[in-house]
């Protein structure tokens, strides 16, 4: 007799494939709670990066330069807008450098980080859509901060093909690395070298 409360096998396979993702050393990955009302079955993980730290350094626990969350949604009955029974939803936020403020090409570049990461990982998908937004904030009063914060935020969702979602998880990690300004794997950033 099977446990009727257990998630369906396709969802279990999809989660297992995402758990198998091994990010590059500069990234920290952890499971997080997924919003429960978006679909009958949900699971999520977060990725944090800090371009100013070398691999193996502890990341700032409170405010990494770049962070993201990938949420897996599964509805066995499917949803028309998804064009399938699974949906991946991502959110990435990265701090901007002062020279990047107001760059009209930044949203296009930010979107290309996602599409190039998906294509580079061989992640098959459909119904891809999302937004790239530049935000600026200054804290006042009881939450006053030391400086103005300028960020780029990418929100996107897509329908993966199949239940092996490891390429999608790897693409998401590559997206976070790109947003953090990390050099390609195996390359050394000239701005981080010491003399």
PDB file of C-alpha atoms in Angstrom:
ATOM      1  CA  UNK A   1       0.000   0.000   0.000  1.00  0.00           C
ATOM      2  CA  UNK A   2       1.436   3.376  -0.975  1.00  0.00           C
ATOM      3  CA  UNK A   3       1.454   6.483   1.187  1.00  0.00           C
ATOM      4  CA  UNK A   4      -1.154   8.812  -0.352  1.00  0.00           C
ATOM      5  CA  UNK A   5       0.532  11.861   1.219  1.00  0.00           C
ATOM      6  CA  UNK A   6       3.880  11.189  -0.459  1.00  0.00           C
ATOM      7  CA  UNK A   7       4.725  13.466  -3.386  1.00  0.00           C
ATOM      8  CA  UNK A   8       4.316  11.799  -6.796  1.00  0.00           C
ATOM      9  CA  UNK A   9       7.414  10.051  -8.216  1.00  0.00           C
ATOM     10  CA  UNK A  10       7.989  12.646 -10.996  1.00  0.00           C
ATOM     11  CA  UNK A  11       8.205  15.405  -8.361  1.00  0.00           C
ATOM     12  CA  UNK A  12      10.542  13.292  -6.201  1.00  0.00           C
ATOM     13  CA  UNK A  13      12.780  12.674  -9.246  1.00  0.00           C
ATOM     14  CA  UNK A  14      12.819  16.390 -10.094  1.00  0.00           C
ATOM     15  CA  UNK A  15      13.776  17.354  -6.523  1.00  0.00           C
ATOM     16  CA  UNK A  16      16.499  14.679  -6.406  1.00  0.00           C
ATOM     17  CA  UNK A  17      18.004  16.011  -9.637  1.00  0.00           C
ATOM     18  CA  UNK A  18      18.075  19.560  -8.227  1.00  0.00           C
ATOM     19  CA  UNK A  19      19.669  18.309  -4.991  1.00  0.00           C
ATOM     20  CA  UNK A  20      22.442  16.787  -7.139  1.00  0.00           C
ATOM     21  CA  UNK A  21      23.574  20.233  -8.366  1.00  0.00           C
ATOM     22  CA  UNK A  22      27.120  21.025  -7.204  1.00  0.00           C
ATOM     23  CA  UNK A  23      27.834  24.747  -7.606  1.00  0.00           C
ATOM     24  CA  UNK A  24      31.250  26.295  -8.116  1.00  0.00           C
ATOM     25  CA  UNK A  25      33.167  27.004  -4.864  1.00  0.00           C
ATOM     26  CA  UNK A  26      32.336  30.738  -4.763  1.00  0.00           C
ATOM     27  CA  UNK A  27      28.628  29.969  -4.425  1.00  0.00           C
ATOM     28  CA  UNK A  28      26.743  28.788  -1.357  1.00  0.00           C
ATOM     29  CA  UNK A  29      23.605  26.722  -1.959  1.00  0.00           C
ATOM     30  CA  UNK A  30      20.949  25.786   0.597  1.00  0.00           C
ATOM     31  CA  UNK A  31      17.400  24.446   0.680  1.00  0.00           C
ATOM     32  CA  UNK A  32      14.766  26.995   1.651  1.00  0.00           C
ATOM     33  CA  UNK A  33      11.021  26.925   2.232  1.00  0.00           C
ATOM     34  CA  UNK A  34       9.004  27.267  -0.944  1.00  0.00           C
ATOM     35  CA  UNK A  35       5.734  29.217  -1.070  1.00  0.00           C
ATOM     36  CA  UNK A  36       3.122  26.475  -0.489  1.00  0.00           C
ATOM     37  CA  UNK A  37       0.141  27.962  -2.338  1.00  0.00           C
ATOM     38  CA  UNK A  38       1.658  28.301  -5.805  1.00  0.00           C
ATOM     39  CA  UNK A  39       1.151  24.633  -6.713  1.00  0.00           C
ATOM     40  CA  UNK A  40       0.222  21.330  -5.051  1.00  0.00           C
ATOM     41  CA  UNK A  41       3.934  20.454  -4.701  1.00  0.00           C
ATOM     42  CA  UNK A  42       6.779  22.935  -4.246  1.00  0.00           C
ATOM     43  CA  UNK A  43      10.479  22.883  -3.382  1.00  0.00           C
ATOM     44  CA  UNK A  44      13.166  25.594  -3.457  1.00  0.00           C
ATOM     45  CA  UNK A  45      16.817  26.369  -2.955  1.00  0.00           C
ATOM     46  CA  UNK A  46      18.819  29.562  -2.648  1.00  0.00           C
ATOM     47  CA  UNK A  47      22.242  30.507  -3.974  1.00  0.00           C
ATOM     48  CA  UNK A  48      24.444  33.277  -2.595  1.00  0.00           C
ATOM     49  CA  UNK A  49      27.635  34.776  -4.018  1.00  0.00           C
ATOM     50  CA  UNK A  50      29.987  37.595  -3.183  1.00  0.00           C
ATOM     51  CA  UNK A  51      32.322  38.641  -5.997  1.00  0.00           C
ATOM     52  CA  UNK A  52      34.705  40.315  -3.537  1.00  0.00           C
ATOM     53  CA  UNK A  53      35.483  37.034  -1.757  1.00  0.00           C
ATOM     54  CA  UNK A  54      37.706  34.238  -2.987  1.00  0.00           C
ATOM     55  CA  UNK A  55      36.582  30.609  -3.157  1.00  0.00           C
ATOM     56  CA  UNK A  56      36.511  29.127   0.342  1.00  0.00           C
ATOM     57  CA  UNK A  57      36.023  32.483   2.118  1.00  0.00           C
ATOM     58  CA  UNK A  58      32.991  32.791   4.380  1.00  0.00           C
ATOM     59  CA  UNK A  59      30.232  34.799   2.758  1.00  0.00           C
ATOM     60  CA  UNK A  60      28.608  37.644   4.652  1.00  0.00           C
ATOM     61  CA  UNK A  61      25.738  35.972   6.512  1.00  0.00           C
ATOM     62  CA  UNK A  62      23.473  39.012   6.294  1.00  0.00           C
ATOM     63  CA  UNK A  63      24.002  40.653   2.933  1.00  0.00           C
ATOM     64  CA  UNK A  64      25.718  38.811   0.100  1.00  0.00           C
ATOM     65  CA  UNK A  65      26.383  40.905  -2.994  1.00  0.00           C
ATOM     66  CA  UNK A  66      24.255  38.554  -5.079  1.00  0.00           C
ATOM     67  CA  UNK A  67      21.556  36.109  -4.100  1.00  0.00           C
ATOM     68  CA  UNK A  68      18.869  34.111  -5.810  1.00  0.00           C
ATOM     69  CA  UNK A  69      16.132  31.610  -5.266  1.00  0.00           C
ATOM     70  CA  UNK A  70      14.915  28.864  -7.586  1.00  0.00           C
ATOM     71  CA  UNK A  71      11.439  27.473  -6.888  1.00  0.00           C
ATOM     72  CA  UNK A  72      10.135  24.221  -8.350  1.00  0.00           C
ATOM     73  CA  UNK A  73       6.370  24.001  -8.815  1.00  0.00           C
ATOM     74  CA  UNK A  74       4.521  20.811  -9.733  1.00  0.00           C
ATOM     75  CA  UNK A  75       0.867  20.374 -10.554  1.00  0.00           C
ATOM     76  CA  UNK A  76       0.158  16.791 -11.728  1.00  0.00           C
ATOM     77  CA  UNK A  77      -2.955  18.064 -13.528  1.00  0.00           C
ATOM     78  CA  UNK A  78      -0.885  20.630 -15.417  1.00  0.00           C
ATOM     79  CA  UNK A  79      -1.651  24.271 -16.022  1.00  0.00           C
ATOM     80  CA  UNK A  80      -2.319  25.756 -19.457  1.00  0.00           C
ATOM     81  CA  UNK A  81      -0.036  28.748 -18.926  1.00  0.00           C
ATOM     82  CA  UNK A  82       2.825  26.422 -17.945  1.00  0.00           C
ATOM     83  CA  UNK A  83       2.498  24.189 -21.013  1.00  0.00           C
ATOM     84  CA  UNK A  84       3.310  21.270 -18.711  1.00  0.00           C
ATOM     85  CA  UNK A  85       3.124  19.929 -15.149  1.00  0.00           C
ATOM     86  CA  UNK A  86       6.308  21.595 -13.839  1.00  0.00           C
ATOM     87  CA  UNK A  87       7.345  25.233 -13.601  1.00  0.00           C
ATOM     88  CA  UNK A  88      10.595  26.783 -12.420  1.00  0.00           C
ATOM     89  CA  UNK A  89      10.467  30.286 -10.963  1.00  0.00           C
ATOM     90  CA  UNK A  90      13.604  32.267 -10.186  1.00  0.00           C
ATOM     91  CA  UNK A  91      14.505  35.535  -8.523  1.00  0.00           C
ATOM     92  CA  UNK A  92      18.029  36.974  -8.533  1.00  0.00           C
ATOM     93  CA  UNK A  93      19.178  40.233  -6.958  1.00  0.00           C
ATOM     94  CA  UNK A  94      22.666  41.698  -7.456  1.00  0.00           C
ATOM     95  CA  UNK A  95      24.277  44.948  -6.339  1.00  0.00           C
ATOM     96  CA  UNK A  96      25.248  47.367  -9.059  1.00  0.00           C
ATOM     97  CA  UNK A  97      28.476  49.288  -9.345  1.00  0.00           C
ATOM     98  CA  UNK A  98      28.069  53.091  -9.597  1.00  0.00           C
ATOM     99  CA  UNK A  99      29.129  53.078 -13.264  1.00  0.00           C
ATOM    100  CA  UNK A 100      26.296  50.651 -14.085  1.00  0.00           C
ATOM    101  CA  UNK A 101      23.529  52.978 -12.865  1.00  0.00           C
ATOM    102  CA  UNK A 102      21.201  54.079 -15.613  1.00  0.00           C
ATOM    103  CA  UNK A 103      22.784  51.776 -18.219  1.00  0.00           C
ATOM    104  CA  UNK A 104      19.974  51.245 -20.708  1.00  0.00           C
ATOM    105  CA  UNK A 105      21.513  47.952 -21.863  1.00  0.00           C
ATOM    106  CA  UNK A 106      21.620  46.434 -18.359  1.00  0.00           C
ATOM    107  CA  UNK A 107      18.164  44.782 -18.586  1.00  0.00           C
ATOM    108  CA  UNK A 108      19.103  43.210 -21.935  1.00  0.00           C
ATOM    109  CA  UNK A 109      22.416  41.996 -20.521  1.00  0.00           C
ATOM    110  CA  UNK A 110      20.690  40.699 -17.368  1.00  0.00           C
ATOM    111  CA  UNK A 111      18.209  38.717 -19.450  1.00  0.00           C
ATOM    112  CA  UNK A 112      21.047  37.292 -21.549  1.00  0.00           C
ATOM    113  CA  UNK A 113      22.668  35.956 -18.346  1.00  0.00           C
ATOM    114  CA  UNK A 114      19.610  33.718 -17.945  1.00  0.00           C
ATOM    115  CA  UNK A 115      19.128  32.618 -21.544  1.00  0.00           C
ATOM    116  CA  UNK A 116      22.835  31.944 -22.066  1.00  0.00           C
ATOM    117  CA  UNK A 117      23.009  29.972 -18.806  1.00  0.00           C
ATOM    118  CA  UNK A 118      20.019  27.806 -19.791  1.00  0.00           C
ATOM    119  CA  UNK A 119      21.316  27.201 -23.291  1.00  0.00           C
ATOM    120  CA  UNK A 120      24.890  26.612 -22.088  1.00  0.00           C
ATOM    121  CA  UNK A 121      23.724  23.969 -19.593  1.00  0.00           C
ATOM    122  CA  UNK A 122      21.627  22.201 -22.217  1.00  0.00           C
ATOM    123  CA  UNK A 123      18.445  22.859 -20.221  1.00  0.00           C
ATOM    124  CA  UNK A 124      15.391  22.233 -22.406  1.00  0.00           C
ATOM    125  CA  UNK A 125      12.517  24.607 -21.670  1.00  0.00           C
ATOM    126  CA  UNK A 126       9.349  26.278 -22.951  1.00  0.00           C
ATOM    127  CA  UNK A 127       7.223  29.306 -22.045  1.00  0.00           C
ATOM    128  CA  UNK A 128      10.135  31.409 -20.740  1.00  0.00           C
ATOM    129  CA  UNK A 129       9.203  34.884 -19.519  1.00  0.00           C
ATOM    130  CA  UNK A 130      10.307  37.431 -16.979  1.00  0.00           C
ATOM    131  CA  UNK A 131      11.513  40.906 -16.083  1.00  0.00           C
ATOM    132  CA  UNK A 132      14.784  42.678 -15.306  1.00  0.00           C
ATOM    133  CA  UNK A 133      14.492  45.723 -13.032  1.00  0.00           C
ATOM    134  CA  UNK A 134      16.977  48.265 -11.712  1.00  0.00           C
ATOM    135  CA  UNK A 135      16.189  49.492  -8.193  1.00  0.00           C
ATOM    136  CA  UNK A 136      17.672  52.135  -5.907  1.00  0.00           C
ATOM    137  CA  UNK A 137      17.028  52.463  -2.197  1.00  0.00           C
ATOM    138  CA  UNK A 138      18.190  54.682   0.642  1.00  0.00           C
ATOM    139  CA  UNK A 139      17.248  53.810   4.235  1.00  0.00           C
ATOM    140  CA  UNK A 140      15.948  56.387   6.687  1.00  0.00           C
ATOM    141  CA  UNK A 141      14.890  56.612  10.318  1.00  0.00           C
ATOM    142  CA  UNK A 142      15.234  53.496  12.480  1.00  0.00           C
ATOM    143  CA  UNK A 143      16.585  51.469   9.565  1.00  0.00           C
ATOM    144  CA  UNK A 144      18.964  54.134   8.273  1.00  0.00           C
ATOM    145  CA  UNK A 145      21.917  52.633   6.452  1.00  0.00           C
ATOM    146  CA  UNK A 146      25.424  53.721   5.614  1.00  0.00           C
ATOM    147  CA  UNK A 147      24.900  54.046   1.895  1.00  0.00           C
ATOM    148  CA  UNK A 148      22.542  54.008  -1.010  1.00  0.00           C
ATOM    149  CA  UNK A 149      21.964  50.578  -2.501  1.00  0.00           C
ATOM    150  CA  UNK A 150      21.471  50.077  -6.223  1.00  0.00           C
ATOM    151  CA  UNK A 151      20.460  46.644  -7.458  1.00  0.00           C
ATOM    152  CA  UNK A 152      19.393  44.727 -10.507  1.00  0.00           C
ATOM    153  CA  UNK A 153      16.619  42.178 -10.046  1.00  0.00           C
ATOM    154  CA  UNK A 154      15.739  39.391 -12.445  1.00  0.00           C
ATOM    155  CA  UNK A 155      12.468  37.501 -12.092  1.00  0.00           C
ATOM    156  CA  UNK A 156      11.674  34.726 -14.535  1.00  0.00           C
ATOM    157  CA  UNK A 157       9.819  31.464 -14.958  1.00  0.00           C
ATOM    158  CA  UNK A 158       9.917  28.653 -17.473  1.00  0.00           C
ATOM    159  CA  UNK A 159       8.664  25.125 -18.038  1.00  0.00           C
ATOM    160  CA  UNK A 160      11.369  22.453 -17.990  1.00  0.00           C
ATOM    161  CA  UNK A 161      11.111  19.465 -20.285  1.00  0.00           C
ATOM    162  CA  UNK A 162      11.372  16.178 -18.372  1.00  0.00           C
ATOM    163  CA  UNK A 163      12.131  15.479 -14.705  1.00  0.00           C
ATOM    164  CA  UNK A 164      15.944  15.666 -14.837  1.00  0.00           C
ATOM    165  CA  UNK A 165      16.267  19.259 -13.700  1.00  0.00           C
ATOM    166  CA  UNK A 166      19.971  19.210 -12.903  1.00  0.00           C
ATOM    167  CA  UNK A 167      20.824  21.241 -16.056  1.00  0.00           C
ATOM    168  CA  UNK A 168      18.278  23.855 -14.932  1.00  0.00           C
ATOM    169  CA  UNK A 169      19.799  24.000 -11.448  1.00  0.00           C
ATOM    170  CA  UNK A 170      23.279  24.325 -12.933  1.00  0.00           C
ATOM    171  CA  UNK A 171      22.031  27.081 -15.252  1.00  0.00           C
ATOM    172  CA  UNK A 172      20.561  28.914 -12.264  1.00  0.00           C
ATOM    173  CA  UNK A 173      23.915  28.725 -10.448  1.00  0.00           C
ATOM    174  CA  UNK A 174      25.624  30.053 -13.599  1.00  0.00           C
ATOM    175  CA  UNK A 175      23.082  32.909 -13.694  1.00  0.00           C
ATOM    176  CA  UNK A 176      23.890  33.872 -10.093  1.00  0.00           C
ATOM    177  CA  UNK A 177      27.632  33.694 -10.857  1.00  0.00           C
ATOM    178  CA  UNK A 178      27.183  35.981 -13.886  1.00  0.00           C
ATOM    179  CA  UNK A 179      25.084  38.435 -11.887  1.00  0.00           C
ATOM    180  CA  UNK A 180      27.785  38.458  -9.187  1.00  0.00           C
ATOM    181  CA  UNK A 181      30.444  39.280 -11.773  1.00  0.00           C
ATOM    182  CA  UNK A 182      32.399  36.075 -11.159  1.00  0.00           C
ATOM    183  CA  UNK A 183      34.845  35.156 -13.931  1.00  0.00           C
ATOM    184  CA  UNK A 184      34.208  32.000 -15.963  1.00  0.00           C
ATOM    185  CA  UNK A 185      35.229  28.786 -14.195  1.00  0.00           C
ATOM    186  CA  UNK A 186      38.999  28.381 -14.479  1.00  0.00           C
ATOM    187  CA  UNK A 187      39.644  32.076 -15.173  1.00  0.00           C
ATOM    188  CA  UNK A 188      41.062  34.572 -12.686  1.00  0.00           C
ATOM    189  CA  UNK A 189      39.549  38.011 -12.283  1.00  0.00           C
ATOM    190  CA  UNK A 190      42.209  40.673 -12.813  1.00  0.00           C
ATOM    191  CA  UNK A 191      40.391  43.066 -10.472  1.00  0.00           C
ATOM    192  CA  UNK A 192      40.691  40.635  -7.582  1.00  0.00           C
ATOM    193  CA  UNK A 193      44.395  39.868  -7.951  1.00  0.00           C
ATOM    194  CA  UNK A 194      46.767  41.250  -5.353  1.00  0.00           C
ATOM    195  CA  UNK A 195      50.111  42.732  -6.313  1.00  0.00           C
TER     196      UNK A 195
END
